[in-house]
XYZ file of C-alpha atoms in Angstrom:
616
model
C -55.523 -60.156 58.232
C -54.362 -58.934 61.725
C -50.857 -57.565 61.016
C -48.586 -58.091 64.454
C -45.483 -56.093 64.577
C -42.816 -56.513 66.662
C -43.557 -53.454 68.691
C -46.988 -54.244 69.040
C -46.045 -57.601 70.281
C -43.337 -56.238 72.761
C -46.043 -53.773 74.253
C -48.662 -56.743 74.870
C -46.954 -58.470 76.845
C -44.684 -55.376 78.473
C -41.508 -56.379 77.572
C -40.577 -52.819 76.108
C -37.389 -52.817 78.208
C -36.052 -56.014 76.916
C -35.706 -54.729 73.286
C -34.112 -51.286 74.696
C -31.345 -53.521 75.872
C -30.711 -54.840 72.827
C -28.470 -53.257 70.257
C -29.924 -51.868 67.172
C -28.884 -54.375 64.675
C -30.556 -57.332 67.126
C -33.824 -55.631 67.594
C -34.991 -53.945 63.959
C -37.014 -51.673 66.247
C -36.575 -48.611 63.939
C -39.409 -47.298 62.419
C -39.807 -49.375 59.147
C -39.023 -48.710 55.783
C -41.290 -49.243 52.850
C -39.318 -52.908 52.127
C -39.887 -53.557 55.633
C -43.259 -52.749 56.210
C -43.759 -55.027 53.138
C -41.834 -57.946 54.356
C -43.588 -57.416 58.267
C -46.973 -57.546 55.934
C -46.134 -60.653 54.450
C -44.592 -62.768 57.708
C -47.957 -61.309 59.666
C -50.316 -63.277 57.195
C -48.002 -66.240 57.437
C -48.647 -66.256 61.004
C -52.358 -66.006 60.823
C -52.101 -68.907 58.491
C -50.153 -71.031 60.808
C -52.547 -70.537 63.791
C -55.705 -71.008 61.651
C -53.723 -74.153 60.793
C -53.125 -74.808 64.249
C -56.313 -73.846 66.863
C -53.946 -75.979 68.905
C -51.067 -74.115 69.922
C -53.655 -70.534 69.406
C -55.270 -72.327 72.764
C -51.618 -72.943 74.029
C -50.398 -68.933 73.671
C -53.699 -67.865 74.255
C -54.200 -65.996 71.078
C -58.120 -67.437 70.732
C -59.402 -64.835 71.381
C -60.493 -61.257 69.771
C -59.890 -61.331 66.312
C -59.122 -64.801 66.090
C -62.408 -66.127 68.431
C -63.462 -68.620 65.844
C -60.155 -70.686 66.382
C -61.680 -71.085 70.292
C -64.108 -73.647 69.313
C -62.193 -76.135 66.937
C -58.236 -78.123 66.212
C -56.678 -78.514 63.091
C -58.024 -80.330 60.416
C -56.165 -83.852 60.737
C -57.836 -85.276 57.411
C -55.812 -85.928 54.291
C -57.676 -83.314 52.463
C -56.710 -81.215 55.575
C -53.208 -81.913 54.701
C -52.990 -81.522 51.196
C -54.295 -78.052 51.526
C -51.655 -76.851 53.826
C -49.359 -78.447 51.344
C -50.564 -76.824 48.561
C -50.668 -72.994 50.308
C -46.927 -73.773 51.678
C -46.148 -74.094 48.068
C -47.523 -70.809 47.263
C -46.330 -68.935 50.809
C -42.915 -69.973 49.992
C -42.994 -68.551 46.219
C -44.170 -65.360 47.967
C -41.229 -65.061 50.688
C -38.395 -65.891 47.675
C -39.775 -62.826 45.684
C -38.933 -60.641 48.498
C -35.524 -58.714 48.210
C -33.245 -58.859 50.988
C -31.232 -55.707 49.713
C -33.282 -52.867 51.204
C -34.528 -54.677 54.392
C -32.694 -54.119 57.851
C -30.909 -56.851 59.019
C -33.951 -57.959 62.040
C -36.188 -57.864 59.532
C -34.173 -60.158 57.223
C -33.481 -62.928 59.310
C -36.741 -63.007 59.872
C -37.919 -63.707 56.444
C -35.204 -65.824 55.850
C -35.209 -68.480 58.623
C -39.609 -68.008 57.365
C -38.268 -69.170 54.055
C -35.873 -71.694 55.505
C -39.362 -73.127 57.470
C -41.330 -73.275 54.378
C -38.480 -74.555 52.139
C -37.729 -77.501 54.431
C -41.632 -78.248 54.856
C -42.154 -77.936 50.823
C -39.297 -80.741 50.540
C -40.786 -83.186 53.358
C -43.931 -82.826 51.633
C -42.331 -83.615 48.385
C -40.012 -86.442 49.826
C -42.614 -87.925 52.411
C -46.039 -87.847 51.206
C -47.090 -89.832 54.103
C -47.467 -89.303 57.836
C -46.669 -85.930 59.766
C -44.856 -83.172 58.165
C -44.953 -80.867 61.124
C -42.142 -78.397 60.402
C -45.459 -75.673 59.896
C -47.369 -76.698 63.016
C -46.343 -74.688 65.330
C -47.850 -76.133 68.210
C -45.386 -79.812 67.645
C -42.882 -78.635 64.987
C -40.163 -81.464 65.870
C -42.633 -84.572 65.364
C -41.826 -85.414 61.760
C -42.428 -88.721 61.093
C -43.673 -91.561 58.420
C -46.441 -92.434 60.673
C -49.327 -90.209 61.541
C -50.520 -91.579 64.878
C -48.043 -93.376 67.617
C -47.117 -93.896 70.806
C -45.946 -90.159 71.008
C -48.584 -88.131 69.501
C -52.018 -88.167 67.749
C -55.015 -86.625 68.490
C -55.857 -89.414 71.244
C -52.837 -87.813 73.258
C -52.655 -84.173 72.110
C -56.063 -82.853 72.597
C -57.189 -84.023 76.113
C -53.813 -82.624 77.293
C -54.936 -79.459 75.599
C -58.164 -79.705 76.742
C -57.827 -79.850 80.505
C -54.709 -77.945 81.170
C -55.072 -74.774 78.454
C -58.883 -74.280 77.982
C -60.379 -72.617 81.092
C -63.564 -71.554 81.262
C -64.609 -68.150 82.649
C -68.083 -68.268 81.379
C -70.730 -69.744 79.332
C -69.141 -68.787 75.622
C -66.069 -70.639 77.003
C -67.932 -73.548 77.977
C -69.822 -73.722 74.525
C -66.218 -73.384 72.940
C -65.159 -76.392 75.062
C -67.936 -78.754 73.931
C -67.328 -77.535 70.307
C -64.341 -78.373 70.865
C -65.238 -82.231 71.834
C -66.814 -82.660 68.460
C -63.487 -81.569 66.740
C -61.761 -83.904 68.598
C -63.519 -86.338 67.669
C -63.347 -85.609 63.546
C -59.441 -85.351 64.332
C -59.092 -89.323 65.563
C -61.169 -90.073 62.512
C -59.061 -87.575 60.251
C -56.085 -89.568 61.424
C -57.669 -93.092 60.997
C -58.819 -92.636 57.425
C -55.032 -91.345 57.089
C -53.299 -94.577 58.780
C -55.441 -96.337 55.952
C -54.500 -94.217 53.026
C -50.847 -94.244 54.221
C -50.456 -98.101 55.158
C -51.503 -98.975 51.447
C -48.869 -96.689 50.409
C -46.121 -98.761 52.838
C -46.376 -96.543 55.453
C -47.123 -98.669 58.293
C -45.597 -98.338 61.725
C -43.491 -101.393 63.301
C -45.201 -104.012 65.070
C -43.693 -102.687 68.388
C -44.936 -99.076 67.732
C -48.754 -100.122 66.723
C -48.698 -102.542 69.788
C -47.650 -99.863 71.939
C -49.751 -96.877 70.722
C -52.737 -99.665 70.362
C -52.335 -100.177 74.034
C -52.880 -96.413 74.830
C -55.715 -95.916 72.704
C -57.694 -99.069 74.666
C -57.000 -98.203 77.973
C -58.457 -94.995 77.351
C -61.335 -96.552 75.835
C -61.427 -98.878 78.387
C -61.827 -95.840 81.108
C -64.965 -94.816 82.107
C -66.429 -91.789 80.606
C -67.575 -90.337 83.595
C -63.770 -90.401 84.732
C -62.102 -89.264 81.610
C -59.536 -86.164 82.471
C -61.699 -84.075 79.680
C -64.969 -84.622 81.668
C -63.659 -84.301 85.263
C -61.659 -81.575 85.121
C -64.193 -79.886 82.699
C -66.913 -80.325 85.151
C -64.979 -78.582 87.921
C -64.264 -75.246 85.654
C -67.465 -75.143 85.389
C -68.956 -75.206 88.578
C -65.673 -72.427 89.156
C -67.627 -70.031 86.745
C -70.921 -71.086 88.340
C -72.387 -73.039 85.544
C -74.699 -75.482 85.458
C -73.981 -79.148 85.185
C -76.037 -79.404 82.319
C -72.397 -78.629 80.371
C -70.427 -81.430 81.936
C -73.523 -83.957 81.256
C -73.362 -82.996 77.594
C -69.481 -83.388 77.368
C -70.421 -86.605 78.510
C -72.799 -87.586 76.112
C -70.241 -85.955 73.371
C -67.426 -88.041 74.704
C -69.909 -91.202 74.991
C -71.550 -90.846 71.619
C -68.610 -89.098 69.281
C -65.267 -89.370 71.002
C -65.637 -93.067 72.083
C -66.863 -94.205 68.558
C -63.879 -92.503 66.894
C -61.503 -94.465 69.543
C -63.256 -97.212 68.664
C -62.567 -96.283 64.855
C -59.075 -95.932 65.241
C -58.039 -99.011 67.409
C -59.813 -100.788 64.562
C -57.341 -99.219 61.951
C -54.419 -100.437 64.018
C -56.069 -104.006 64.228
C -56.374 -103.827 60.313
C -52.571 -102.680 59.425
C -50.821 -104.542 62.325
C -51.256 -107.578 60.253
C -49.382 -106.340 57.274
C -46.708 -104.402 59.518
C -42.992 -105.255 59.901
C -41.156 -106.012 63.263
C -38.101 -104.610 61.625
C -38.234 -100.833 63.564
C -35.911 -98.831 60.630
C -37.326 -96.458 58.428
C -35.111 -98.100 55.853
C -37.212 -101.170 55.498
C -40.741 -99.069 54.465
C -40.594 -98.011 50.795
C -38.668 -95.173 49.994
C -37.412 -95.085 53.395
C -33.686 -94.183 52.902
C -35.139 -90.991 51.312
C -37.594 -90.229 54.084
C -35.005 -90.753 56.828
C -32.327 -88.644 54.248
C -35.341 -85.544 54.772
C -35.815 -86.429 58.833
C -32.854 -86.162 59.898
C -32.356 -82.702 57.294
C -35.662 -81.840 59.675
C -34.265 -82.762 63.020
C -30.763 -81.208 62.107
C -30.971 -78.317 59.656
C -27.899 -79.394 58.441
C -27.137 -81.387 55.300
C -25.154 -84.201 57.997
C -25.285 -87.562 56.375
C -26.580 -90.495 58.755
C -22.798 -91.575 58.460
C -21.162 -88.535 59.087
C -23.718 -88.231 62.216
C -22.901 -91.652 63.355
C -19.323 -91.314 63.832
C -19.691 -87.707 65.303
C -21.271 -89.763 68.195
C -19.353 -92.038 68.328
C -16.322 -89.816 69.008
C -18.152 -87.823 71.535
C -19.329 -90.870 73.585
C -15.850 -92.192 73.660
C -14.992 -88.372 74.375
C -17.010 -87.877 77.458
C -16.966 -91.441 79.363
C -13.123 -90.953 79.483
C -14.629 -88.225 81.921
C -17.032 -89.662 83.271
C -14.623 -92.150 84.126
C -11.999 -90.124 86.277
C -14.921 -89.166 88.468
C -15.935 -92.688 88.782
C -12.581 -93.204 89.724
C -13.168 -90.623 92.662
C -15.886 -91.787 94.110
C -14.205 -94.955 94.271
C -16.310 -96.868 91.595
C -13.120 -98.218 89.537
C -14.239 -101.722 88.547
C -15.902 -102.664 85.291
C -16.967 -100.466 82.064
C -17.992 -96.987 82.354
C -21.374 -98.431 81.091
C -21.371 -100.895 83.776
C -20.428 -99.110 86.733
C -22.950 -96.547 85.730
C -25.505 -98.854 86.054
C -24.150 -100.087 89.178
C -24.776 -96.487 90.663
C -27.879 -96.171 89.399
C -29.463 -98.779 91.240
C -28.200 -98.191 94.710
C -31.300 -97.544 97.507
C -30.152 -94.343 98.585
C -29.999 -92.883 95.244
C -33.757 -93.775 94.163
C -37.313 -92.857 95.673
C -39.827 -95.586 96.759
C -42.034 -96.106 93.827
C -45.397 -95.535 95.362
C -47.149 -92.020 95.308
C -45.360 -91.000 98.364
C -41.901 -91.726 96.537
C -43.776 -89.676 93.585
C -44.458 -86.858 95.867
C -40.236 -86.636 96.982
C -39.542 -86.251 93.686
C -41.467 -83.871 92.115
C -40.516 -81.809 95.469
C -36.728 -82.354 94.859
C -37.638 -81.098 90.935
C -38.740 -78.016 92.370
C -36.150 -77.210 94.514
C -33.387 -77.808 91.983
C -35.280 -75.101 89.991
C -35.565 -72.828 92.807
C -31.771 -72.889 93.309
C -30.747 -72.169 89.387
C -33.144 -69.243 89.419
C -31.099 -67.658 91.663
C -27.564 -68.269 89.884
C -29.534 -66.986 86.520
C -28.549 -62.831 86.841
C -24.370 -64.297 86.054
C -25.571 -65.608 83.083
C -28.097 -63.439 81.442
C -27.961 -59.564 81.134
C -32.155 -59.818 80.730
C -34.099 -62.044 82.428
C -37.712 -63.397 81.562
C -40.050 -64.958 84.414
C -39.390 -68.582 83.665
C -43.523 -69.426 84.347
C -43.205 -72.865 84.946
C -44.857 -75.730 87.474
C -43.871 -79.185 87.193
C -46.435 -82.604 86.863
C -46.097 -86.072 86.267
C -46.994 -87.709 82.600
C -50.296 -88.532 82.905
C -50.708 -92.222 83.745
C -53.050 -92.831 80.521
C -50.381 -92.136 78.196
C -47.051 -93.139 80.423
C -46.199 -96.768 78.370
C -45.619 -94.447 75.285
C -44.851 -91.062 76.736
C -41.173 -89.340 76.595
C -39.235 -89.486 80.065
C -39.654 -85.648 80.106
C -40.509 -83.270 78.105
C -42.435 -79.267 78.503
C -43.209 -76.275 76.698
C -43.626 -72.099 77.755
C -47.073 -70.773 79.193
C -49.344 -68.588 77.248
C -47.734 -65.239 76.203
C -49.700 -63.402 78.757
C -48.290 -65.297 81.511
C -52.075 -66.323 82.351
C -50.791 -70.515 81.489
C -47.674 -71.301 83.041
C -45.269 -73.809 81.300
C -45.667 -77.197 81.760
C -42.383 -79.537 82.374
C -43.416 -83.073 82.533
C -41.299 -85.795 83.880
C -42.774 -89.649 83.796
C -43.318 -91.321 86.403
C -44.662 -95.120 85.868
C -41.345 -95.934 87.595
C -39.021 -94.078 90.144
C -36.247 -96.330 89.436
C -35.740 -94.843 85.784
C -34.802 -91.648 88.049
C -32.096 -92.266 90.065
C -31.635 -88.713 92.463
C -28.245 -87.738 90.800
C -29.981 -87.859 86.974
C -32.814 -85.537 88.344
C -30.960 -81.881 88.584
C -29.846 -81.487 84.799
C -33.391 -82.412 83.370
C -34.816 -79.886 85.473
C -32.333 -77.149 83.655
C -32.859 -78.992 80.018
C -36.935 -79.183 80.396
C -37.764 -76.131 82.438
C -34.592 -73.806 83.605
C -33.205 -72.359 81.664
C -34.250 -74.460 79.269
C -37.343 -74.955 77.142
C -39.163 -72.952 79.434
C -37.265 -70.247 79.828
C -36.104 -70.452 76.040
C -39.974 -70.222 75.152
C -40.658 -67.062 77.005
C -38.058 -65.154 74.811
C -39.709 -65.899 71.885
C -42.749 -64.259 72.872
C -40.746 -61.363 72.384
C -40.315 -61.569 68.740
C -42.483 -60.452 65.683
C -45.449 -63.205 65.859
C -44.594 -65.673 63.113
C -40.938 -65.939 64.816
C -42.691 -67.340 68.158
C -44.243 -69.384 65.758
C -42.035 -71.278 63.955
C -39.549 -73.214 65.672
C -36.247 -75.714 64.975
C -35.522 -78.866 66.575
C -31.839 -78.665 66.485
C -31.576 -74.864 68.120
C -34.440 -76.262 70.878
C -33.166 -79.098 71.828
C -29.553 -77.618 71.306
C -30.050 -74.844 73.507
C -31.419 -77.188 76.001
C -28.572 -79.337 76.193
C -26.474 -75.954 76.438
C -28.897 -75.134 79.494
C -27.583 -78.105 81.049
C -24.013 -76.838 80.447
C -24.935 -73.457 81.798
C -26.639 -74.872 85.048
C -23.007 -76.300 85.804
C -20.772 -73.468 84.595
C -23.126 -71.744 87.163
C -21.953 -73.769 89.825
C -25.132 -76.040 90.751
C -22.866 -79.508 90.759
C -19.943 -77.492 92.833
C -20.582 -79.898 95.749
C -22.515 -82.702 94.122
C -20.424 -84.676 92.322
C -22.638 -87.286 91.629
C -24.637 -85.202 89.922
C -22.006 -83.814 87.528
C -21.639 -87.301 86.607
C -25.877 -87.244 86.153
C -25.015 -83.994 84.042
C -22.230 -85.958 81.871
C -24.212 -89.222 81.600
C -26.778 -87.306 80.363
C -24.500 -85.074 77.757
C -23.231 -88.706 76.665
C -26.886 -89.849 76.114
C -27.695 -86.944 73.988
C -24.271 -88.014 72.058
C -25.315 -91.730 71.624
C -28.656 -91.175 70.270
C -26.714 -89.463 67.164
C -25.421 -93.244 67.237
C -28.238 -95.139 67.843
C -31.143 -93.187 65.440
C -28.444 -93.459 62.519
C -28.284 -97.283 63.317
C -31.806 -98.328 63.354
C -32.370 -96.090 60.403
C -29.567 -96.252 57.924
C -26.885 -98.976 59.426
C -29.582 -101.601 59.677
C -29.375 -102.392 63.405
C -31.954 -104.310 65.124
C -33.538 -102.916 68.045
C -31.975 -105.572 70.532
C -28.691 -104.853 68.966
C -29.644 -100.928 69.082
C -30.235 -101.734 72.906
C -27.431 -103.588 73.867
C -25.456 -100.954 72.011
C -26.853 -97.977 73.817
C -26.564 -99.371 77.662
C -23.429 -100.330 77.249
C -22.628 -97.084 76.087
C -24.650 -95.093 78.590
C -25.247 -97.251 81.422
C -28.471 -95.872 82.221
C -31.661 -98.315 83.367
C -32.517 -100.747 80.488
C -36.280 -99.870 81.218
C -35.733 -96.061 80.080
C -33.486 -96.642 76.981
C -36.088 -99.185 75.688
C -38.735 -96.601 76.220
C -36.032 -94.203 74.501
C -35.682 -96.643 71.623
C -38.786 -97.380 71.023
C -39.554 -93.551 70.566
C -36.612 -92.890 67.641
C -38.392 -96.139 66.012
C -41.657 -93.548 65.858
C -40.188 -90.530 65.700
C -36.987 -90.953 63.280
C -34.183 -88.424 63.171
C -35.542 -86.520 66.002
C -33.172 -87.525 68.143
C -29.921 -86.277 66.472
C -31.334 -82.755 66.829
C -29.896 -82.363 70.640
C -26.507 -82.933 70.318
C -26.030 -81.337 66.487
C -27.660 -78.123 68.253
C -25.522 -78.414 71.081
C -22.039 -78.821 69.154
C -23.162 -75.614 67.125
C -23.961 -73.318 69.837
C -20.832 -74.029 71.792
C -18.618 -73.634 68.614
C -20.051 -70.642 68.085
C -19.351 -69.566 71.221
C -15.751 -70.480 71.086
C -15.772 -68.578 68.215
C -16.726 -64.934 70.061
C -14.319 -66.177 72.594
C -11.959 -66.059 70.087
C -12.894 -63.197 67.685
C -13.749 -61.202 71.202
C -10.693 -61.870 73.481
C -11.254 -59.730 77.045
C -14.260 -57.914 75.714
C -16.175 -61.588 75.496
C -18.911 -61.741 78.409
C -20.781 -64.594 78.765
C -24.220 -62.722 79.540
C -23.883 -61.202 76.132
C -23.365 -64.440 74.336
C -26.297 -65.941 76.043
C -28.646 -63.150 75.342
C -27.815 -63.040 71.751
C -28.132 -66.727 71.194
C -31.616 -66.761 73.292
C -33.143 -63.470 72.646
C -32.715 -64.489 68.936
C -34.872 -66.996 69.022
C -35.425 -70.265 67.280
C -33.756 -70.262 64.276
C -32.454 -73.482 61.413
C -28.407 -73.514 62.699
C -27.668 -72.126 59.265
C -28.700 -69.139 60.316
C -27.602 -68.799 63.716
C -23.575 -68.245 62.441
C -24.613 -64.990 60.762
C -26.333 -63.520 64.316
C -23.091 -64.395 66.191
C -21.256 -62.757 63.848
C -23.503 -59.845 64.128
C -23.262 -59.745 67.835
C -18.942 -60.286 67.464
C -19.064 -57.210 64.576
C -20.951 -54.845 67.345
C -19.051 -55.770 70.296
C -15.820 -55.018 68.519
C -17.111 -52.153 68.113
C-alpha cells in the first residue's frame, strides 16, 4: 500500500510553511518514533481503503492517478454485497486501530488514530443498529448522508455521478477519455446496485415516505425523460473532448452507453419506486418504520457525535430560538418593522420587491454576481482572523435544474488538493424569491468563505486519512461559526438588514434541532412540523418545505449545525477564559481549523492543547 505521511502530503501540495507555523504539539512533524511510524502505517492503509471504497471522492481530490490509476475508470460498488464487505473490513480495521497503544505515540499522531477509531466505531454501530440504507460515516466523498433509505431526493447515484462526471473528470487525452466511458458503465451498475437495494431494504420496512419517493421519483423521470443527446454527461463530455482534439467517435459511444446501459438502469430504478410506493407510509418520521426509534437514536449519534437525546436536543432549540428572535426583534424594532410576531414580520420583509431579484435568468445572473462580490469583500477582512491563510479555490453555480425539486438550497465542497478543481458552492435557484438579498451574504461565508470551502482546503494539509474522514457536527459547526466570523469581521457594519439575514439564519440552524427531533421522535406531522418552523423562522414557506422535506430523507442531519456551533464557541469562551490578555482570536481560529475535522469529543482535548502552550 502507498504509505502518505504528513510531510509527504505537506510537500505535494507546498504547504511546508503552514506546518512551520504551527507549534510542535499541533503539527507531530518530528521525525517519528517506532510507535509512530507504526500507527502512520496503519492510518495510511486505512486511507487507501477508503478511496478504493470511494473512486468518487479519489476523482474529487484528484488522487486517480499514479498509483491509484485503476480507481480512474470506475465508482463505488453500490450493491448490497458491495456493502456488506465494507461492513465486514470496518469490523476488522477497527479491531486493528484499538490494539494500538496510545502511550508511546506523540500527541498529532494520537488524535489522529483516535478520532480514526472514533470514525470506525461510530460506522461499526450504524451498521449494527441500521442494517438498511446508507451508512456513510466511511465514505469520504458524502460522510454526513446517513440515512434509512438508500436512494432520495438528495443523493443516489442518479444525482451523484453526473455531477461528478462533468465537473471533476477532465479529459487531457485519450486514456482519460477511455476512463470516462468506463466510467458510464459503472454508473450504470451503481443505479442498479441501489435498485436491487431499495428492494432488499423495503421488505425489511425500510421504505421511504410517500412524499420522499414522489419527489425523488420525479427526478429520476425527468432525467429519463431528457434526451440523450442533451444529457449534461454527453454534452459537456463531448466538448472535453474536442478540447484534447479527440475524435467524436468518444462522445457517440457515451451516447450509445448512456442510451443502451444508463437509460435501462433509470428505467430499472423508477420501476423500484413504482413497486414500494404502494406499500410506503405518508407518515415522514423515522419512528413509524420498524426499529426506527433505534435508527434515529444512531442518526442523530451520527449527525452530532454526542450522546444528546432527541429530547435534550429539542429543548436546546427551543431555548435558542426563543434566545435569538428576542434579537432579532430589537432590530426589527429599528428598522421600524414593530407589528406582528418576529415570525411574521420576517416574512413580511422577505417579500418586499426591492429585496428580491426578478426570477428569470437575468434575475439569476444578479445574483450569482452579488454571491461573488460578498465573497470578494470577506477575503479581504480574512488576515484579522487567521494567522495562516489557504487560497479559498472556489467559483459559485446554480443547482442544476435536473435535480432542483429535491436539491438542498445550498450546499459546496473544496477543489482537488492540487488546486487543479476549484470548490464548488452551489446555491438553488428554481426560485429567486426563496432568496431575498439580505439572506444572501451569510450563506456565501457558511458554503464557501470561510466556510466549507475554505475549511476543506486545511484539511488537505493533514496526514491523508484525516482529509479523509470527516464529521458532520465540526463541518457544519464550523460553518455556522464562519457565519459568526464574517460579522465579528465587520461585513454587516452598515447592513443591518443583513445582520438580521445573519440572525434569521443562526435561528434556522437552531430550529431544525426542533423540528428533526419532532418529526422523528415527538411524532409531529409534517404540516404541523411546517407550521411550527415558519412561525418560528419566518422565512418563505416554499424553502422550509423544501427544508422539511430533506430532514424527512436525511434524519438527524440537521441537528449537526447548531450542536457544532454551540461547541466551538464554548470552547472558545473557554480559552477566553483560561487565556485572559494572551487570548488572540487568529490563534483560536487556526487551531480549531488547521485541526481539522474531528467527532466534538475530541475537539475539547486540542483546545486544551492549544490553552496549555499559549500559557506557556
Amino acid at each position: 500500500m502507498m504509505q502518505t505521511t504528513r510531510r509527504e502530503l505537506l510537500t505535494g501540495v507546498g504547504l511546508v510553511g503552514l506546518a512551520a507555523a504551527m507549534p510542535s504539539w499541533a503539527t507531530g512533524l518530528a521525525d517519528p518514533g517506532p510507535a509512530d511510524a507504526e500507527a502512520q502505517a496503519l492510518l495510511s492503509t486505512l486511507a487507501e481503503d477508503l478511496l478504493a471504497d470511494s473512486p468518487e471522492y479519489a476523482l474529487s481530490l484528484g488522487l486517480d492517478r499514479g498509483a491509484r490509476a485503476a480507481l480512474h475508470g470506475r465508482f463505488m460498488d453500490r450493491s448490497a454485497a458491495g456493502d456488506h464487505a465494507r461492513s465486514a473490513r470496518c469490523t476488522a480495521r477497527l479491531a486493528q486501530l484499538r490494539k494500538v497503544g496510545r502511550a508511546r505515540l506523540s500527541p498529532s499522531i494520537a488524535l489522529d488514530l483516535d478520532t480514526a477509531e472514533t470514525a470506525y466505531a461510530l460506522a461499526e454501530e450504524g451498521w449494527r443498529t441500521m442494517p438498511v440504507g446508507a451508512n456513510a460515516v466511511l465514505d469520504a466523498n458524502v460522510s454526513y448522508r446517513n440515512t434509512p433509505y438508500i436512494v432520495t431526493q438528495l443523493g443516489g447515484a442518479y444525482s451523484d455521478l453526473p455531477d461528478l462526471l462533468e465537473n471533476k473528470h477532465d479529459v487531457a487525452g485519450a486514456a482519460d477519455a477511455d476512463a470516462y466511458l468506463s466510467r458510464l458503465e459503472s454508473f450504470a451498475a451503481a443505479l442498479d446496485g441501489e435498485t436491487g437495494r431499495i428492494h432488499g431494504d423495503a421488505a425489511k420496512g425500510a421504505i421511504p415516505p410517500v412524499l420522499v419517493i414522489d419527489i425523488t421519483a420525479g427526478q429520476l423521470k425527468g432525467i429519463r425523460g431528457t434526451p440523450v443527446a442533451d444529457w449534461a454527461i454527453v454534452k459537456s463530455f463531448g466538448e472535453k473532448c474536442a478540447r484534447a482534439g479527440l475524435p467524436a467517435s468518444y462522445v457517440q459511444r457515451a451516447a450509445t452507453l448512456c442510451t443502451d446501459k444508463v437509460s435501462s438502469a433509470l428505467d430499472r430504478q423508477i420501476a423500484a419506486f413504482a413497486d414500494v410506493r404502494g406499500h410506503a407510509s405518508e407518515i415522514p418520521g423515522v419512528w413509524q418504520r420498524p426499529h426506527g426509534d433505534d435508527y434515529y437514536g444512531w442518526l442523530v449519534k451520527a449527525g452530532t457525535t454526542t450522546n444528546a437525546t432527541p429530547d435534550e436536543i429539542h429543548a436546546l432549540g427551543l431555548a435558542q430560538n426563543k434566545a435569538i428572535n428576542a434579537e432579532i426583534d430589537t432590530l426589527l424594532k429599528g428598522q421600524g418593522l414593530t407589528q406582528g410576531s418576529v415570525g411574521e414580520r420576517l416574512t413580511a420583509l422577505s417579500k418586499r420587491p426591492d429585496l428580491v431579484f426578478s426570477n428569470d435568468d437575468a434575475g439569476r445572473d444578479k445574483l450569482l454576481a452579488y454571491l461573488n462580490g460578498r465573497i470578494a469583500d470577506v477575503r479581504t477582512r480574512l488576515p484579522r482572523a487567521f494567522g495562516n491563510l489557504v487560497k479559498g479555490n472556489l467559483i459559485i453555480k446554480r443547482v442544476p435544474p435536473a435535480i432542483q425539486d429535491g436539491a438542498p438550497n445550498g450546499y459546496a465542497g473544496p477543489g482537488s488538493m492540487d488546486g487543479s478543481q476549484p470548490g464548488i458552492y452551489y446555491i438553488n435557484l428554481k426560485s429567486t424569491e426563496t432568496w431575498p438579498r439580505y439572506s444572501l451574504p451569510t450563506l456565501c461565508y457558511h458554503e464557501g468563505i470561510p466556510g466549507h470551502v475554505w475549511q476543506g482546503e486545511y484539511s488537505y494539509r493533514l496526514p491523508l486519512i484525516r482529509s479523509l474522514l470527516a464529521f458532520n457536527a465540526y463541518s457544519e459547526g464550523w460553518a455556522l461559526y464562519a457565519e459568526q466570523l464574517a460579522g465579528e469581521l465587520g461585513v454587516y457594519d452598515d447592513d443591518p438588514l443583513g445582520r438580521i439575514g445573519y440572525l434569521q439564519s443562526m435561528n434556522f440552524r437552531a430550529c431544525r434541532l426542533v423540528v428533526d427531533t419532532g418529526v422523528h421522535a415527538k411524532r409531529w406531522t409534517f404540516d404541523q412540523a411546517l407550521e411550527w418552523f415558519q412561525q418560528a423562522t419566518g422565512m418563505p414557506r416554499g424553502q422550509l418545505t423544501s427544508e422539511l422535506q430533506r430532514y424527512c430523507a436525511m434524519p438527524g442531519q440537521a441537528c449537526g449545525y447548531k450542536m457544532g456551533h454551540n461547541e466551538i464557541n464554548r470552547l472558545r469562551d473557554k480559552a477566553k477564559a483560561a487565556l485572559g490578555s494572551r487570548y488572540d482570536l487568529k490563534a483560536y481560529d487556526d487551531v480549531v481549523v488547521q485541526t481539522g475535522n474531528v467527532p466534538l469529543t475530541l475537539l475539547e482535548r486540542v483546545v486544551d492543547g492549544y490553552i496549555a502552550s499559549a500559557k506557556g
